Amino acid sequence: MAERLIVTLDGPAGVGKTTLARRVADKLGVAYLDTGAMFRATAWKLGEGAWDLDEAELARRMEGFVFSIAGVGGATVLSLDGEPVPGDIRTETVGMWASNIATIGAVRAFQKRAQQAIGHASSLVAEGRDMGTVVFPEATCKLFLDARPEVRARRRFMQLKSLGQPCPPLEIIEAQIRARDHQDRSRAEAPLRPADDAVIVDTSDLDVDQVFERLIMEVARLAR
Ligand code: C5P
């Protein structure tokens, strides 16, 4: 097999990682790994309040969980136990459940193993919080997206509206995003932060095409 290419794309909630990771994966013709969806699907399957269980019990419940991917680019399908992960995991509430279990060592250890096993088998654009720092520290292309919280809240608000989904007021979305950021950045294990060798792109004042062009340019430079 030709040498694997791993591109890591980390950043806070609502920064546009998913849209951009899909587009970059399409352009490179490699699979796309949405590790946020892995945390969300795990939290969803474990159920509300799982974060209060003791770690040994959590580890036991996750033992049989098997994640896999199929396909390529933005069309890559992530499955848990052979079933594509459901759209229901995409709410801000399940995002907070995911963030709650993501502070727990046993959960992070399980996720890291599952993510590395997938990365071992194929080239990837891997999106998350700790892809460049913890899961794929050897990746040659490490990208980190950031944007001001109010900009991220507005983008999420517009996205929910355009999807016709129930949409809380903008101030509530901003408060939820700030709370999740705080929990993700301040946790002891694998906190959200750029790797020392990551390229940081502030997307606050760029549109999605401009960010995409910049990321493709950086990948071409770093992968040379
Ligand atoms: O990216 P997304 O919003 O789907 O992630 C949901 C939550 O999962 C994040 O807020 C974070 O707490 C957790 N997560 C993580 N490490 C990752 C990906 C997601 O801790 N690599």
Coordinates of N, CA and C and ligand atoms in Angstrom, one line a residue:
M1 N 0.9 -1.2 0.0 CA 0.0 0.0 0.0 C 0.9 1.2 0.0
A2 N 0.5 2.3 -0.8 CA 1.3 3.5 -0.8 C 1.2 4.1 0.6
E3 N 2.2 5.0 0.8 CA 2.3 5.6 2.2 C 1.0 6.3 2.5
R4 N 0.5 6.1 3.8 CA -0.8 6.7 4.2 C -0.6 8.2 4.3
L5 N -1.6 9.0 4.0 CA -1.6 10.4 4.3 C -2.7 10.7 5.4
I6 N -2.2 11.2 6.5 CA -3.2 11.6 7.5 C -3.1 13.1 7.7
V7 N -4.3 13.7 7.4 CA -4.4 15.2 7.6 C -5.3 15.4 8.9
T8 N -4.8 16.1 9.9 CA -5.6 16.3 11.1 C -6.3 17.7 11.0
L9 N -7.5 17.8 11.4 CA -8.2 19.1 11.4 C -8.9 19.2 12.7
D10 N -8.4 20.0 13.6 CA -8.9 20.2 15.0 C -9.5 21.6 15.1
G11 N -10.3 21.8 16.2 CA -10.8 23.1 16.4 C -12.1 23.0 17.3
P12 N -12.6 24.2 17.8 CA -13.7 24.2 18.7 C -15.0 24.0 18.0
A13 N -16.1 23.9 18.8 CA -17.5 23.7 18.2 C -17.9 24.8 17.3
G14 N -18.5 24.4 16.2 CA -19.1 25.4 15.3 C -18.1 26.2 14.4
V15 N -16.9 25.7 14.3 CA -15.9 26.5 13.5 C -16.0 26.1 12.0
G16 N -16.7 25.1 11.7 CA -16.8 24.7 10.3 C -16.0 23.5 9.9
K17 N -15.5 22.8 10.9 CA -14.6 21.7 10.7 C -15.2 20.6 9.7
T18 N -16.5 20.3 10.0 CA -17.1 19.2 9.3 C -17.2 19.5 7.8
T19 N -17.7 20.7 7.5 CA -17.8 21.1 6.1 C -16.5 21.1 5.4
L20 N -15.5 21.6 6.1 CA -14.2 21.7 5.5 C -13.5 20.4 5.4
A21 N -13.6 19.6 6.4 CA -12.9 18.3 6.4 C -13.5 17.4 5.3
R22 N -14.8 17.5 5.1 CA -15.4 16.7 4.0 C -14.9 17.2 2.6
R23 N -14.8 18.5 2.5 CA -14.3 19.1 1.2 C -12.8 18.7 0.9
V24 N -12.0 18.8 2.0 CA -10.6 18.5 1.8 C -10.5 17.0 1.5
A25 N -11.3 16.2 2.2 CA -11.2 14.7 1.9 C -11.6 14.4 0.5
D26 N -12.6 15.1 0.0 CA -13.1 15.0 -1.4 C -11.9 15.3 -2.4
K27 N -11.3 16.5 -2.1 CA -10.2 17.0 -3.0 C -9.1 16.0 -3.0
L28 N -8.7 15.4 -1.8 CA -7.6 14.5 -1.8 C -7.9 13.1 -2.2
G29 N -9.2 12.8 -2.2 CA -9.7 11.4 -2.6 C -9.4 10.4 -1.5
V30 N -9.5 10.9 -0.2 CA -9.2 10.0 0.9 C -10.5 9.9 1.8
A31 N -10.5 9.0 2.7 CA -11.7 8.9 3.6 C -11.7 10.1 4.6
Y32 N -12.9 10.3 5.2 CA -13.1 11.4 6.2 C -13.5 10.7 7.5
L33 N -12.8 11.1 8.6 CA -13.2 10.5 9.9 C -13.7 11.6 10.8
D34 N -14.9 11.5 11.2 CA -15.6 12.5 12.0 C -15.5 11.9 13.5
T35 N -14.5 12.3 14.2 CA -14.3 11.7 15.6 C -15.3 12.3 16.5
G36 N -15.8 13.6 16.2 CA -16.9 14.1 17.1 C -18.1 13.2 17.0
A37 N -18.4 12.7 15.8 CA -19.6 11.8 15.6 C -19.3 10.5 16.4
M38 N -18.1 10.1 16.5 CA -17.8 8.9 17.3 C -18.1 9.1 18.8
F39 N -17.7 10.3 19.3 CA -18.0 10.6 20.7 C -19.5 10.8 20.9
R40 N -20.2 11.4 19.9 CA -21.6 11.6 20.0 C -22.4 10.3 19.9
A41 N -22.0 9.4 19.0 CA -22.7 8.1 18.9 C -22.5 7.3 20.1
T42 N -21.3 7.4 20.7 CA -21.0 6.6 22.0 C -21.9 7.2 23.1
A43 N -21.9 8.5 23.2 CA -22.8 9.1 24.3 C -24.2 8.8 24.1
W44 N -24.7 8.8 22.8 CA -26.1 8.5 22.5 C -26.4 7.0 22.9
K45 N -25.5 6.1 22.5 CA -25.7 4.7 22.8 C -25.6 4.4 24.3
L46 N -24.7 5.1 25.0 CA -24.6 4.9 26.4 C -25.8 5.5 27.2
G47 N -26.4 6.6 26.6 CA -27.5 7.2 27.2 C -27.2 8.3 28.2
E48 N -28.2 9.2 28.4 CA -28.0 10.4 29.3 C -27.6 9.9 30.7
G49 N -26.6 10.6 31.2 CA -26.2 10.4 32.6 C -25.1 9.3 32.7
A50 N -24.7 8.8 31.5 CA -23.6 7.8 31.6 C -22.3 8.3 32.2
W51 N -22.1 9.6 32.1 CA -20.9 10.2 32.7 C -20.8 10.1 34.2
D52 N -22.0 9.7 34.8 CA -21.9 9.5 36.3 C -21.5 8.1 36.7
L53 N -21.5 7.2 35.7 CA -21.1 5.8 36.0 C -19.6 5.7 36.4
D54 N -19.2 4.6 37.1 CA -17.8 4.6 37.3 C -17.1 4.0 36.1
E55 N -15.8 4.3 36.0 CA -15.0 4.1 34.8 C -15.0 2.7 34.4
A56 N -14.9 1.7 35.3 CA -14.8 0.3 35.0 C -16.2 -0.1 34.3
E57 N -17.3 0.4 34.8 CA -18.6 0.1 34.3 C -18.7 0.6 32.9
L58 N -18.2 1.9 32.7 CA -18.3 2.5 31.4 C -17.4 1.7 30.4
A59 N -16.2 1.3 30.8 CA -15.3 0.5 29.9 C -16.0 -0.8 29.5
R60 N -16.7 -1.4 30.5 CA -17.4 -2.7 30.2 C -18.5 -2.4 29.2
R61 N -19.3 -1.3 29.3 CA -20.4 -1.1 28.4 C -19.9 -0.8 27.0
M62 N -18.6 -0.2 26.9 CA -18.1 0.1 25.5 C -17.4 -1.0 24.9
E63 N -17.1 -2.1 25.7 CA -16.3 -3.2 25.2 C -16.7 -3.7 23.8
G64 N -18.0 -3.8 23.6 CA -18.4 -4.4 22.3 C -18.7 -3.4 21.2
F65 N -18.5 -2.1 21.5 CA -18.7 -1.1 20.4 C -17.7 -1.2 19.3
V66 N -18.2 -1.4 18.1 CA -17.2 -1.4 16.9 C -17.5 -0.3 15.9
F67 N -16.6 0.6 15.7 CA -16.7 1.6 14.7 C -16.0 1.2 13.4
S68 N -16.6 1.6 12.3 CA -16.0 1.3 11.0 C -16.4 2.5 10.0
I69 N -15.6 2.6 9.0 CA -15.9 3.6 7.9 C -16.0 2.9 6.6
A70 N -16.8 3.4 5.7 CA -16.8 2.9 4.3 C -17.0 4.1 3.4
G71 N -16.3 3.9 2.2 CA -16.4 5.0 1.2 C -15.3 6.0 1.3
V72 N -15.5 7.1 0.6 CA -14.4 8.0 0.5 C -14.9 9.5 0.4
G73 N -14.0 10.4 0.8 CA -14.4 11.8 0.8 C -15.5 12.2 1.7
G74 N -16.3 13.2 1.3 CA -17.4 13.7 2.1 C -18.5 12.6 2.2
A75 N -18.5 11.6 1.3 CA -19.5 10.6 1.3 C -19.1 9.4 2.3
T76 N -18.0 9.5 2.9 CA -17.6 8.4 3.9 C -18.7 8.2 4.9
V77 N -19.1 7.0 5.1 CA -20.1 6.6 6.1 C -19.5 6.0 7.3
L78 N -19.8 6.6 8.5 CA -19.3 6.1 9.8 C -20.4 5.2 10.4
S79 N -20.0 4.0 10.8 CA -21.0 3.1 11.4 C -20.5 2.7 12.8
L80 N -21.5 2.4 13.6 CA -21.3 1.8 14.9 C -22.1 0.5 15.0
D81 N -21.3 -0.5 15.2 CA -21.9 -1.9 15.2 C -22.7 -2.2 13.9
G82 N -22.1 -1.8 12.8 CA -22.6 -2.1 11.5 C -23.8 -1.2 11.0
E83 N -24.2 -0.2 11.9 CA -25.3 0.7 11.5 C -24.8 2.1 11.3
P84 N -25.1 2.8 10.2 CA -24.6 4.1 10.1 C -25.1 5.0 11.3
V85 N -24.2 5.9 11.8 CA -24.6 6.6 13.0 C -25.8 7.5 12.6
P86 N -26.8 7.6 13.5 CA -28.1 8.3 13.1 C -27.9 9.8 13.1
G87 N -28.7 10.5 12.4 CA -28.7 12.0 12.3 C -29.1 12.6 13.7
D88 N -29.8 11.8 14.5 CA -30.2 12.3 15.9 C -29.1 12.8 16.7
I89 N -27.8 12.4 16.4 CA -26.7 12.7 17.3 C -26.2 14.1 17.1
R90 N -26.8 14.8 16.1 CA -26.2 16.1 15.7 C -26.8 17.3 16.5
T91 N -27.6 17.1 17.5 CA -28.1 18.2 18.2 C -27.0 18.8 19.2
E92 N -27.3 20.0 19.7 CA -26.3 20.6 20.7 C -26.4 19.8 22.0
T93 N -27.6 19.3 22.3 CA -27.7 18.5 23.6 C -26.8 17.3 23.5
V94 N -26.9 16.5 22.4 CA -26.0 15.3 22.3 C -24.5 15.8 22.2
G95 N -24.3 17.0 21.7 CA -22.9 17.5 21.7 C -22.4 17.7 23.1
M96 N -23.3 18.2 24.0 CA -22.9 18.3 25.4 C -22.7 17.0 26.1
W97 N -23.6 16.0 25.8 CA -23.4 14.7 26.3 C -22.0 14.1 25.9
A98 N -21.7 14.3 24.6 CA -20.4 13.9 24.1 C -19.3 14.5 24.9
S99 N -19.4 15.9 25.1 CA -18.4 16.6 25.8 C -18.3 16.1 27.2
N100 N -19.4 15.7 27.8 CA -19.4 15.2 29.2 C -18.6 13.9 29.3
I101 N -18.9 12.9 28.4 CA -18.2 11.6 28.5 C -16.7 11.8 28.0
A102 N -16.5 12.8 27.2 CA -15.1 13.0 26.6 C -14.1 13.5 27.7
T103 N -14.6 13.8 28.9 CA -13.6 14.2 30.0 C -13.1 12.9 30.7
I104 N -13.7 11.7 30.4 CA -13.4 10.5 31.2 C -12.3 9.7 30.5
G105 N -11.3 9.3 31.3 CA -10.1 8.6 30.7 C -10.5 7.4 30.0
A106 N -11.4 6.5 30.5 CA -11.7 5.2 29.9 C -12.3 5.5 28.5
V107 N -13.1 6.5 28.4 CA -13.8 6.8 27.1 C -12.7 7.3 26.1
R108 N -11.8 8.2 26.6 CA -10.8 8.7 25.6 C -9.9 7.5 25.2
A109 N -9.6 6.6 26.1 CA -8.7 5.5 25.7 C -9.4 4.6 24.7
F110 N -10.6 4.4 24.9 CA -11.4 3.6 23.9 C -11.4 4.3 22.6
Q111 N -11.8 5.6 22.6 CA -11.9 6.3 21.3 C -10.5 6.4 20.6
K112 N -9.5 6.6 21.3 CA -8.2 6.7 20.7 C -7.8 5.4 20.0
R113 N -8.1 4.2 20.7 CA -7.8 2.9 20.1 C -8.6 2.8 18.8
A114 N -9.9 3.1 18.9 CA -10.8 2.9 17.7 C -10.3 3.8 16.5
Q115 N -10.0 5.0 16.9 CA -9.6 6.0 15.8 C -8.2 5.6 15.2
Q116 N -7.3 5.2 16.0 CA -6.0 4.8 15.4 C -6.1 3.5 14.6
A117 N -7.0 2.6 15.0 CA -7.2 1.4 14.2 C -7.8 1.8 12.8
I118 N -8.7 2.7 12.7 CA -9.2 3.2 11.4 C -8.1 3.9 10.6
G119 N -7.3 4.7 11.3 CA -6.2 5.4 10.6 C -5.1 4.5 10.2
H120 N -5.0 3.4 10.8 CA -3.9 2.4 10.4 C -4.3 1.8 9.1
A121 N -5.6 1.7 8.8 CA -6.0 1.0 7.6 C -6.2 1.9 6.4
S122 N -6.3 3.2 6.6 CA -6.5 4.0 5.4 C -6.0 5.4 5.6
S123 N -5.8 6.1 4.4 CA -5.5 7.5 4.5 C -6.7 8.3 4.9
L124 N -6.6 9.4 5.6 CA -7.7 10.1 6.2 C -7.6 11.6 6.3
V125 N -8.7 12.3 6.3 CA -8.8 13.6 6.9 C -9.5 13.3 8.2
A126 N -8.9 13.5 9.3 CA -9.4 13.2 10.6 C -9.8 14.5 11.4
E127 N -11.1 14.6 11.7 CA -11.6 15.9 12.3 C -11.9 15.6 13.8
G128 N -11.5 16.6 14.7 CA -11.8 16.4 16.1 C -11.3 17.5 17.0
R129 N -10.8 17.1 18.1 CA -10.2 18.1 19.1 C -8.8 17.8 19.4
D130 N -8.4 16.5 19.3 CA -7.1 16.0 19.7 C -6.4 15.2 18.7
M131 N -6.8 15.4 17.4 CA -6.2 14.6 16.3 C -4.7 14.8 16.2
G132 N -4.3 16.1 16.2 CA -2.9 16.4 16.0 C -2.1 16.3 17.2
T133 N -2.7 16.4 18.4 CA -1.9 16.3 19.6 C -1.8 14.9 20.2
V134 N -2.8 14.1 20.1 CA -2.9 12.8 20.8 C -3.0 11.6 19.9
V135 N -4.0 11.6 19.0 CA -4.4 10.4 18.2 C -3.4 10.2 17.1
F136 N -3.1 11.2 16.3 CA -2.2 11.1 15.2 C -1.0 12.1 15.3
P137 N -0.2 12.0 16.4 CA 0.8 13.0 16.5 C 1.9 13.0 15.4
E138 N 2.0 11.8 14.7 CA 3.0 11.7 13.6 C 2.5 12.3 12.3
A139 N 1.2 12.7 12.2 CA 0.7 13.2 11.0 C 1.5 14.4 10.4
T140 N 1.7 14.4 9.1 CA 2.5 15.4 8.5 C 1.7 16.7 8.3
C141 N 0.4 16.6 8.2 CA -0.4 17.8 7.9 C -1.3 18.0 9.1
K142 N -1.0 19.0 9.9 CA -1.9 19.3 11.1 C -2.5 20.7 10.9
L143 N -3.8 20.7 10.9 CA -4.5 22.0 10.7 C -5.4 22.3 11.9
F144 N -5.5 23.5 12.3 CA -6.3 23.9 13.5 C -7.1 25.1 13.1
L145 N -8.4 25.0 13.1 CA -9.3 26.1 12.8 C -9.8 26.8 14.1
D146 N -9.9 28.1 14.0 CA -10.5 28.8 15.2 C -11.4 29.9 14.6
A147 N -12.2 30.5 15.5 CA -13.0 31.6 15.1 C -13.6 32.2 16.4
R148 N -14.0 33.4 16.4 CA -14.5 34.0 17.6 C -15.9 33.3 17.9
P149 N -16.2 33.2 19.3 CA -17.4 32.4 19.7 C -18.7 33.0 19.1
E150 N -18.7 34.3 19.0 CA -20.0 34.9 18.4 C -20.2 34.6 17.0
V151 N -19.0 34.5 16.3 CA -19.1 34.1 14.8 C -19.6 32.7 14.7
R152 N -19.0 31.8 15.5 CA -19.4 30.4 15.5 C -20.8 30.2 15.8
A153 N -21.3 31.0 16.8 CA -22.7 30.8 17.2 C -23.6 31.3 16.0
R154 N -23.3 32.3 15.4 CA -24.1 32.8 14.3 C -24.1 31.8 13.1
R155 N -23.0 31.2 12.8 CA -22.9 30.2 11.8 C -23.8 29.0 12.1
R156 N -23.7 28.6 13.4 CA -24.5 27.4 13.8 C -26.0 27.7 13.7
F157 N -26.4 29.0 14.1 CA -27.8 29.5 14.0 C -28.3 29.4 12.6
M158 N -27.5 30.0 11.7 CA -27.9 30.0 10.3 C -28.0 28.6 9.7
Q159 N -27.1 27.7 10.1 CA -27.1 26.4 9.6 C -28.4 25.7 10.0
L160 N -28.7 25.8 11.3 CA -30.0 25.2 11.8 C -31.2 25.7 11.1
K161 N -31.2 27.0 10.9 CA -32.3 27.6 10.2 C -32.4 27.1 8.8
S162 N -31.3 27.0 8.1 CA -31.3 26.6 6.7 C -31.7 25.1 6.6
L163 N -31.5 24.3 7.6 CA -31.9 22.9 7.6 C -33.3 22.8 8.1
G164 N -33.9 23.9 8.5 CA -35.3 23.8 8.9 C -35.4 23.1 10.3
Q165 N -34.3 23.1 11.0 CA -34.4 22.4 12.3 C -34.8 23.3 13.4
P166 N -35.3 22.8 14.6 CA -35.6 23.6 15.7 C -34.4 24.4 16.1
C167 N -34.6 25.7 16.3 CA -33.4 26.6 16.5 C -33.6 27.5 17.7
P168 N -32.8 27.2 18.8 CA -32.9 28.1 19.9 C -32.4 29.5 19.6
P169 N -32.8 30.5 20.4 CA -32.3 31.9 20.1 C -30.8 31.9 20.0
L170 N -30.3 32.9 19.3 CA -28.8 33.1 19.1 C -28.1 33.1 20.4
E171 N -28.6 33.9 21.4 CA -27.9 34.0 22.7 C -27.7 32.6 23.4
I172 N -28.7 31.8 23.2 CA -28.7 30.5 23.9 C -27.6 29.6 23.1
I173 N -27.6 29.7 21.8 CA -26.6 28.9 21.1 C -25.2 29.4 21.5
E174 N -25.0 30.7 21.6 CA -23.7 31.2 21.9 C -23.3 30.7 23.3
A175 N -24.2 30.7 24.3 CA -23.9 30.3 25.6 C -23.6 28.8 25.6
Q176 N -24.3 28.0 24.8 CA -24.0 26.5 24.8 C -22.6 26.3 24.2
I177 N -22.3 27.1 23.1 CA -21.0 26.9 22.5 C -19.8 27.3 23.5
R178 N -20.1 28.4 24.2 CA -19.0 28.8 25.1 C -18.8 27.8 26.3
A179 N -20.0 27.2 26.7 CA -19.9 26.2 27.8 C -19.1 24.9 27.3
R180 N -19.4 24.5 26.1 CA -18.8 23.3 25.6 C -17.3 23.6 25.3
D181 N -17.0 24.8 24.8 CA -15.6 25.2 24.6 C -14.8 25.1 25.9
H182 N -15.4 25.7 26.9 CA -14.7 25.8 28.2 C -14.4 24.4 28.7
Q183 N -15.4 23.5 28.6 CA -15.2 22.1 29.1 C -14.2 21.4 28.3
D184 N -14.2 21.6 26.9 CA -13.2 20.9 26.0 C -11.8 21.4 26.2
R185 N -11.7 22.8 26.5 CA -10.3 23.3 26.6 C -9.7 23.1 28.0
S186 N -10.6 22.9 29.0 CA -10.0 22.9 30.4 C -9.9 21.5 30.9
R187 N -10.3 20.5 30.2 CA -10.3 19.1 30.8 C -8.8 18.7 30.9
A188 N -8.6 17.8 31.8 CA -7.2 17.3 32.1 C -6.6 16.5 31.0
E189 N -7.5 15.6 30.4 CA -7.0 14.7 29.4 C -7.3 15.2 28.0
A190 N -6.3 15.3 27.1 CA -6.4 15.7 25.7 C -7.3 16.9 25.5
P191 N -6.9 18.0 26.2 CA -7.7 19.2 26.1 C -7.6 19.7 24.6
L192 N -8.6 20.5 24.2 CA -8.6 21.1 22.9 C -7.5 22.2 22.9
R193 N -6.5 21.9 22.0 CA -5.4 22.9 21.8 C -4.7 22.5 20.5
P194 N -4.1 23.5 19.8 CA -3.4 23.2 18.6 C -2.1 22.4 19.0
A195 N -1.7 21.5 18.1 CA -0.4 20.9 18.3 C 0.7 21.9 18.0
D196 N 1.9 21.8 18.6 CA 2.9 22.8 18.4 C 3.3 23.0 17.0
D197 N 3.1 21.9 16.2 CA 3.4 22.0 14.7 C 2.2 22.2 13.8
A198 N 1.1 22.6 14.4 CA -0.1 22.8 13.6 C -0.1 24.2 13.0
V199 N -0.8 24.2 11.8 CA -1.0 25.5 11.1 C -2.4 26.0 11.7
I200 N -2.4 27.2 12.2 CA -3.7 27.7 12.8 C -4.3 28.7 11.8
V201 N -5.6 28.5 11.5 CA -6.3 29.4 10.6 C -7.5 30.0 11.3
D202 N -7.5 31.3 11.5 CA -8.6 32.0 12.1 C -9.6 32.3 11.0
T203 N -10.8 31.6 11.1 CA -11.8 31.7 10.0 C -12.8 32.8 10.2
S204 N -12.7 33.6 11.3 CA -13.7 34.5 11.6 C -14.1 35.5 10.5
D205 N -13.1 35.9 9.7 CA -13.4 36.9 8.7 C -13.2 36.3 7.3
L206 N -13.3 35.0 7.2 CA -13.1 34.3 5.8 C -14.4 33.6 5.5
D207 N -14.7 33.4 4.2 CA -15.8 32.6 3.9 C -15.3 31.2 3.6
V208 N -16.2 30.2 3.5 CA -15.8 28.8 3.5 C -14.9 28.5 2.3
D209 N -15.1 29.2 1.2 CA -14.2 28.9 0.0 C -12.8 29.4 0.3
Q210 N -12.7 30.5 0.9 CA -11.4 31.1 1.3 C -10.6 30.1 2.2
V211 N -11.4 29.6 3.2 CA -10.7 28.7 4.2 C -10.3 27.4 3.4
F212 N -11.2 26.9 2.6 CA -10.9 25.7 1.8 C -9.6 25.9 1.0
E213 N -9.5 27.0 0.3 CA -8.3 27.3 -0.5 C -7.0 27.3 0.3
R214 N -7.2 28.0 1.5 CA -6.0 28.1 2.4 C -5.6 26.7 2.9
L215 N -6.6 25.8 3.2 CA -6.2 24.5 3.8 C -5.6 23.6 2.7
I216 N -6.1 23.7 1.5 CA -5.5 22.9 0.4 C -4.1 23.4 0.1
M217 N -3.9 24.7 0.2 CA -2.5 25.2 0.0 C -1.6 24.7 1.1
E218 N -2.1 24.7 2.3 CA -1.2 24.2 3.4 C -0.9 22.7 3.3
V219 N -2.0 21.9 2.9 CA -1.7 20.5 2.7 C -0.7 20.2 1.7
A220 N -0.8 21.0 0.5 CA 0.2 20.8 -0.5 C 1.6 21.1 -0.1
R221 N 1.7 22.2 0.7 CA 3.0 22.6 1.2 C 3.6 21.5 2.2
L222 N 2.7 21.1 3.2 CA 3.2 20.2 4.3 C 3.4 18.8 3.8
A223 N 2.7 18.3 2.8 CA 2.8 17.0 2.3 C 3.9 16.8 1.3
R224 N 4.6 17.9 0.9 CA 5.6 17.8 -0.1 C 6.8 17.0 0.3
Ligands
C5P1 O1 -17.0 18.0 16.9 P1 -18.3 17.7 17.6 O2 -19.0 18.9 18.1 O3 -19.2 16.7 16.9 O4 -17.8 17.0 19.0 C1 -18.7 16.7 20.1 C2 -17.8 16.6 21.4 O5 -17.0 15.5 21.4 C3 -16.8 17.8 21.6 O6 -17.4 18.9 22.2 C4 -15.7 17.2 22.4 O7 -16.0 17.2 23.8 C5 -15.8 15.7 22.0 N1 -14.7 15.4 21.1 C6 -13.4 15.1 21.7 N2 -12.4 14.7 20.9 C7 -12.5 14.6 19.6 C8 -13.8 14.9 19.0 C9 -14.8 15.3 19.8 O8 -13.3 15.3 22.9 N3 -11.5 14.2 18.9

